[in-house]
Amino acid sequence: PAPAQVGFRKGPGPLLSRLASRSQLELVLCAVTVSLALLLSVAVVALAIQYRRDPSHSTCLTDACIRVASKILEALDAETDPCQDFYQYSCGGWIKRNPLPNGRSKWSTFNSIWDQNQAIMKHLLENATFNSSSEAERKTQRYYLSCLKEQRIEELGSQPLMELIDKIGGWNITGSWNQTSFMEVLKVVSGTYRATPFFTVYVGADSKSSNSNVIQADQSGLFLPSRDYYLNKTANERVLAAYLDYMVELGVLLGGAPEPTPARLQMQQVLDFETQLANITVPQAERRDDEKIYHKMSIAELQPRAPAVDWLDSLSYALAPLELADTEPVVVYGDTYLQQVSDLINGTDRSILNNYLIWNLVQKTASSLDQRFETAQERLLETLYGTRKSCTPRWQTCISNTDDTLGFALGSLFVKATFDRDSKAIAEEMISEIRAAFEVSLDQLDWMDKKTRQAAKEK
């Protein structure tokens, strides 16, 4: 297949998070909300200082202020003493009014907002008069509507994925395979279908120069939500057994011989390989200091660090039609990890690598296949989270799948429909005022020297 010309976003972490109805657009909305909340907190502090000096300020009684105040009051549990249980005081009312919905393992204000946004996107994509000048947005609607055609999906069964696997060299679990095609399969699986075996690559703002975007590489490759599932085998014995059963079941659905077969042995080897990846994966608790994990280097400098992968070839394929040179900078967040994963690749039998790569492709695309694959996923999710995906309406599943595949185009549609022309100007003005208020508050901090204060303003 030709390389997909799609935007790259930072991966959501473990691959199974996608099966639990978490989406990239949801994470973006959460990040924006949290960022705005932090900025508003700074503004409130600065404005409070000004308010103390100016008694002319009165209570805001606009419609927006009244609505926000009402929501805050509804979220409170006024009967609880905040000095005894501040969490219950501040959130008790919201918890009482928002019981855990069926089919959900957790529920928060972000989940509620995401459900509301999904309803908006459903209306947009099902609009019979939809007519966008953007090819990406038209593809988004076609993708969503095709996901709703359950009868056609059932008729096709596993055929589309089986044909794709054959096209890129085959799968050792279901038949013959090309033993010399490691890099070609890696490029297609990660570049075209955006799975993340071994590592994840994306383009995003440089954390040390936020005005510029840069290629970034980080650790990835685990299907279960956390490395702990692989390493704490006794505590997670039930989950690991369910995961292995799921792997074998999908292998059989895609053409592997029914059990007892080598499929279980081969899938156990894939699970063991993922366990080796988990062993070299750095725990999140050790990745909190960006200064320690940030490593900027050129592609030429990255190559000898992790020689098992042809980085210029792989990145050029993923980012086509952009032309890259080996001088292109890359921010590596998993420097030691990439060196160790390179050693692991070079020391692993090619048949296991093939099984692992194609398994990444299978798990990435399985949710688009027929009900047998959905049922297999539901059993695994129930073991992991205690919820069944079948509780989710089909249209919501399709919205999540569309966002996962064409998130930028779907986001563009959403913004056009929900933000008027003045919204950007208003937001920019608000940010400018928050920045000004923050600078005012900095000037009043007597514990900060002039040099540090200036550095904070520049930051």
mmCIF file of C-alpha atoms in Angstrom, residues 90-280:
data_model
loop_
_atom_site.group_PDB
_atom_site.id
_atom_site.type_symbol
_atom_site.label_atom_id
_atom_site.label_comp_id
_atom_site.label_asym_id
_atom_site.label_seq_id
_atom_site.Cartn_x
_atom_site.Cartn_y
_atom_site.Cartn_z
ATOM 1 C CA SER A 90 -16.511 19.851 46.102
ATOM 2 C CA CYS A 91 -17.622 16.819 44.041
ATOM 3 C CA GLY A 92 -20.345 15.076 46.045
ATOM 4 C CA GLY A 93 -23.233 16.739 44.227
ATOM 5 C CA TRP A 94 -21.839 15.818 40.814
ATOM 6 C CA ILE A 95 -21.255 12.206 41.855
ATOM 7 C CA LYS A 96 -24.831 11.926 43.132
ATOM 8 C CA ARG A 97 -26.287 13.322 39.891
ATOM 9 C CA ASN A 98 -24.033 11.260 37.610
ATOM 10 C CA PRO A 99 -24.170 7.531 38.415
ATOM 11 C CA LEU A 100 -21.812 5.236 36.486
ATOM 12 C CA PRO A 101 -23.492 4.512 33.109
ATOM 13 C CA ASN A 102 -23.923 0.939 31.890
ATOM 14 C CA GLY A 103 -20.904 -0.366 30.025
ATOM 15 C CA ARG A 104 -18.484 2.175 31.560
ATOM 16 C CA SER A 105 -15.692 1.354 33.967
ATOM 17 C CA LYS A 106 -15.346 5.039 34.945
ATOM 18 C CA TRP A 107 -17.129 8.337 34.402
ATOM 19 C CA SER A 108 -16.003 11.946 34.749
ATOM 20 C CA THR A 109 -16.856 15.412 33.465
ATOM 21 C CA PHE A 110 -14.517 14.767 30.539
ATOM 22 C CA ASN A 111 -16.465 11.615 29.615
ATOM 23 C CA SER A 112 -19.691 13.586 29.785
ATOM 24 C CA ILE A 113 -18.294 16.304 27.505
ATOM 25 C CA TRP A 114 -17.001 13.664 25.083
ATOM 26 C CA ASP A 115 -20.462 12.067 24.863
ATOM 27 C CA GLN A 116 -21.975 15.464 24.078
ATOM 28 C CA ASN A 117 -19.350 16.087 21.414
ATOM 29 C CA GLN A 118 -19.959 12.654 19.901
ATOM 30 C CA ALA A 119 -23.635 13.528 19.467
ATOM 31 C CA ILE A 120 -22.631 16.708 17.618
ATOM 32 C CA MET A 121 -20.286 14.777 15.331
ATOM 33 C CA LYS A 122 -22.961 12.143 14.670
ATOM 34 C CA HIS A 123 -25.308 14.868 13.462
ATOM 35 C CA LEU A 124 -22.593 16.321 11.213
ATOM 36 C CA LEU A 125 -21.564 13.020 9.635
ATOM 37 C CA GLU A 126 -25.099 11.732 9.089
ATOM 38 C CA ASN A 127 -26.268 14.979 7.488
ATOM 39 C CA ALA A 128 -27.626 14.105 4.031
ATOM 40 C CA THR A 129 -26.694 17.576 2.744
ATOM 41 C CA PHE A 130 -23.044 17.196 3.824
ATOM 42 C CA ASN A 131 -20.879 18.880 1.182
ATOM 43 C CA SER A 132 -17.331 19.763 2.156
ATOM 44 C CA SER A 133 -14.664 21.212 -0.103
ATOM 45 C CA SER A 134 -12.067 19.223 1.848
ATOM 46 C CA GLU A 135 -11.231 15.750 0.541
ATOM 47 C CA ALA A 136 -10.115 14.750 4.051
ATOM 48 C CA GLU A 137 -13.495 15.757 5.506
ATOM 49 C CA ARG A 138 -15.359 13.886 2.751
ATOM 50 C CA LYS A 139 -13.281 10.796 3.531
ATOM 51 C CA THR A 140 -14.242 11.202 7.173
ATOM 52 C CA GLN A 141 -17.937 10.969 6.352
ATOM 53 C CA ARG A 142 -17.403 7.988 4.031
ATOM 54 C CA TYR A 143 -15.382 6.200 6.694
ATOM 55 C CA TYR A 144 -18.039 6.791 9.344
ATOM 56 C CA LEU A 145 -20.954 5.730 7.125
ATOM 57 C CA SER A 146 -19.111 2.583 6.027
ATOM 58 C CA CYS A 147 -18.644 1.677 9.693
ATOM 59 C CA LEU A 148 -22.428 1.808 10.145
ATOM 60 C CA LYS A 149 -23.014 -0.763 7.363
ATOM 61 C CA GLU A 150 -23.024 -3.759 9.667
ATOM 62 C CA GLN A 151 -24.665 -6.119 7.168
ATOM 63 C CA ARG A 152 -21.928 -5.538 4.590
ATOM 64 C CA ILE A 153 -19.257 -5.908 7.267
ATOM 65 C CA GLU A 154 -20.722 -9.284 8.252
ATOM 66 C CA GLU A 155 -20.781 -10.414 4.618
ATOM 67 C CA LEU A 156 -17.101 -9.587 4.139
ATOM 68 C CA GLY A 157 -16.032 -11.228 7.406
ATOM 69 C CA SER A 158 -12.261 -11.488 7.811
ATOM 70 C CA GLN A 159 -11.568 -11.349 4.057
ATOM 71 C CA PRO A 160 -10.345 -7.702 3.880
ATOM 72 C CA LEU A 161 -7.707 -8.185 6.580
ATOM 73 C CA MET A 162 -6.627 -11.598 5.269
ATOM 74 C CA GLU A 163 -6.061 -10.075 1.821
ATOM 75 C CA LEU A 164 -4.072 -7.216 3.358
ATOM 76 C CA ILE A 165 -1.865 -9.624 5.325
ATOM 77 C CA ASP A 166 -1.150 -11.633 2.168
ATOM 78 C CA LYS A 167 -0.356 -8.423 0.289
ATOM 79 C CA ILE A 168 2.354 -7.339 2.731
ATOM 80 C CA GLY A 169 4.087 -10.714 2.901
ATOM 81 C CA GLY A 170 1.924 -13.122 4.906
ATOM 82 C CA TRP A 171 1.688 -14.219 8.535
ATOM 83 C CA ASN A 172 3.557 -17.157 9.982
ATOM 84 C CA ILE A 173 0.544 -18.073 12.128
ATOM 85 C CA THR A 174 -1.858 -18.498 9.204
ATOM 86 C CA GLY A 175 0.418 -19.651 6.377
ATOM 87 C CA SER A 176 3.568 -18.851 4.448
ATOM 88 C CA TRP A 177 5.390 -15.568 4.976
ATOM 89 C CA ASN A 178 8.280 -13.589 3.509
ATOM 90 C CA GLN A 179 11.248 -14.096 5.817
ATOM 91 C CA THR A 180 13.231 -11.151 4.411
ATOM 92 C CA SER A 181 10.566 -8.428 4.614
ATOM 93 C CA PHE A 182 11.005 -7.178 8.199
ATOM 94 C CA MET A 183 11.566 -3.498 7.325
ATOM 95 C CA GLU A 184 8.884 -3.465 4.631
ATOM 96 C CA VAL A 185 6.289 -4.905 7.010
ATOM 97 C CA LEU A 186 7.367 -2.533 9.793
ATOM 98 C CA LYS A 187 6.955 0.473 7.473
ATOM 99 C CA VAL A 188 3.468 -0.551 6.355
ATOM 100 C CA VAL A 189 2.218 -1.522 9.820
ATOM 101 C CA SER A 190 3.497 1.645 11.521
ATOM 102 C CA GLY A 191 3.514 4.141 8.644
ATOM 103 C CA THR A 192 0.338 3.315 6.743
ATOM 104 C CA TYR A 193 -1.839 1.774 9.448
ATOM 105 C CA ARG A 194 -0.443 3.763 12.390
ATOM 106 C CA ALA A 195 0.101 0.820 14.693
ATOM 107 C CA THR A 196 3.002 1.240 17.122
ATOM 108 C CA PRO A 197 5.142 -1.914 17.288
ATOM 109 C CA PHE A 198 8.428 -1.454 19.179
ATOM 110 C CA PHE A 199 8.136 2.357 19.282
ATOM 111 C CA THR A 200 5.866 5.257 18.369
ATOM 112 C CA VAL A 201 6.779 8.091 16.009
ATOM 113 C CA TYR A 202 4.823 11.318 15.687
ATOM 114 C CA VAL A 203 5.237 14.980 14.827
ATOM 115 C CA GLY A 204 4.484 17.556 17.506
ATOM 116 C CA ALA A 205 5.609 20.778 19.136
ATOM 117 C CA ASP A 206 9.165 20.700 20.408
ATOM 118 C CA SER A 207 8.871 20.982 24.196
ATOM 119 C CA LYS A 208 11.993 23.184 24.245
ATOM 120 C CA SER A 209 10.904 25.323 21.300
ATOM 121 C CA SER A 210 7.112 25.286 21.187
ATOM 122 C CA ASN A 211 6.951 27.469 18.072
ATOM 123 C CA SER A 212 8.366 24.656 15.931
ATOM 124 C CA ASN A 213 7.287 21.077 15.245
ATOM 125 C CA VAL A 214 9.726 18.198 15.293
ATOM 126 C CA ILE A 215 9.716 14.435 14.696
ATOM 127 C CA GLN A 216 9.537 12.631 18.031
ATOM 128 C CA ALA A 217 10.132 8.991 18.970
ATOM 129 C CA ASP A 218 9.168 7.212 22.156
ATOM 130 C CA GLN A 219 8.723 3.773 23.657
ATOM 131 C CA SER A 220 5.626 1.748 22.767
ATOM 132 C CA GLY A 221 4.599 -1.727 21.630
ATOM 133 C CA LEU A 222 2.556 -3.126 24.537
ATOM 134 C CA PHE A 223 -1.042 -4.163 23.983
ATOM 135 C CA LEU A 224 -2.157 -4.350 27.614
ATOM 136 C CA PRO A 225 -2.686 -1.013 29.437
ATOM 137 C CA SER A 226 0.451 -1.189 31.586
ATOM 138 C CA ARG A 227 3.797 -2.959 31.756
ATOM 139 C CA ASP A 228 2.733 -4.215 35.192
ATOM 140 C CA TYR A 229 0.262 -6.641 33.598
ATOM 141 C CA TYR A 230 3.187 -8.479 31.996
ATOM 142 C CA LEU A 231 5.623 -8.317 34.895
ATOM 143 C CA ASN A 232 3.280 -9.103 37.827
ATOM 144 C CA LYS A 233 2.226 -12.464 36.428
ATOM 145 C CA THR A 234 0.718 -13.875 39.610
ATOM 146 C CA ALA A 235 -1.555 -10.885 40.235
ATOM 147 C CA ASN A 236 -2.557 -10.713 36.560
ATOM 148 C CA GLU A 237 -2.736 -14.411 35.723
ATOM 149 C CA ARG A 238 -6.421 -14.181 34.737
ATOM 150 C CA VAL A 239 -5.835 -11.189 32.436
ATOM 151 C CA LEU A 240 -2.811 -12.776 30.745
ATOM 152 C CA ALA A 241 -4.763 -15.990 30.133
ATOM 153 C CA ALA A 242 -7.673 -14.013 28.637
ATOM 154 C CA TYR A 243 -5.268 -12.036 26.456
ATOM 155 C CA LEU A 244 -3.616 -15.204 25.131
ATOM 156 C CA ASP A 245 -7.040 -16.722 24.389
ATOM 157 C CA TYR A 246 -7.950 -13.536 22.518
ATOM 158 C CA MET A 247 -4.749 -13.696 20.467
ATOM 159 C CA VAL A 248 -5.326 -17.323 19.521
ATOM 160 C CA GLU A 249 -8.998 -16.742 18.692
ATOM 161 C CA LEU A 250 -8.186 -13.904 16.286
ATOM 162 C CA GLY A 251 -5.409 -15.968 14.716
ATOM 163 C CA VAL A 252 -7.885 -18.768 14.026
ATOM 164 C CA LEU A 253 -10.500 -16.334 12.678
ATOM 165 C CA LEU A 254 -7.904 -15.104 10.189
ATOM 166 C CA GLY A 255 -7.056 -18.536 8.830
ATOM 167 C CA GLY A 256 -5.030 -20.324 11.464
ATOM 168 C CA ALA A 257 -5.892 -23.986 12.017
ATOM 169 C CA PRO A 258 -8.361 -24.683 14.872
ATOM 170 C CA GLU A 259 -6.909 -25.708 18.202
ATOM 171 C CA PRO A 260 -4.946 -27.621 19.279
ATOM 172 C CA THR A 261 -2.463 -26.035 16.876
ATOM 173 C CA PRO A 262 0.915 -24.326 16.767
ATOM 174 C CA ALA A 263 -1.073 -21.058 16.853
ATOM 175 C CA ARG A 264 -1.218 -21.105 20.663
ATOM 176 C CA LEU A 265 2.503 -21.817 20.905
ATOM 177 C CA GLN A 266 3.309 -19.031 18.444
ATOM 178 C CA MET A 267 1.020 -16.553 20.183
ATOM 179 C CA GLN A 268 2.628 -17.492 23.504
ATOM 180 C CA GLN A 269 5.942 -16.539 21.902
ATOM 181 C CA VAL A 270 4.446 -13.159 20.924
ATOM 182 C CA LEU A 271 3.219 -12.673 24.491
ATOM 183 C CA ASP A 272 6.676 -13.589 25.799
ATOM 184 C CA PHE A 273 8.190 -11.055 23.387
ATOM 185 C CA GLU A 274 5.820 -8.356 24.669
ATOM 186 C CA THR A 275 6.929 -9.299 28.182
ATOM 187 C CA GLN A 276 10.536 -8.667 27.130
ATOM 188 C CA LEU A 277 9.428 -5.271 25.805
ATOM 189 C CA ALA A 278 7.716 -4.600 29.135
ATOM 190 C CA ASN A 279 10.980 -5.382 30.927
ATOM 191 C CA ILE A 280 12.867 -2.660 29.040
#
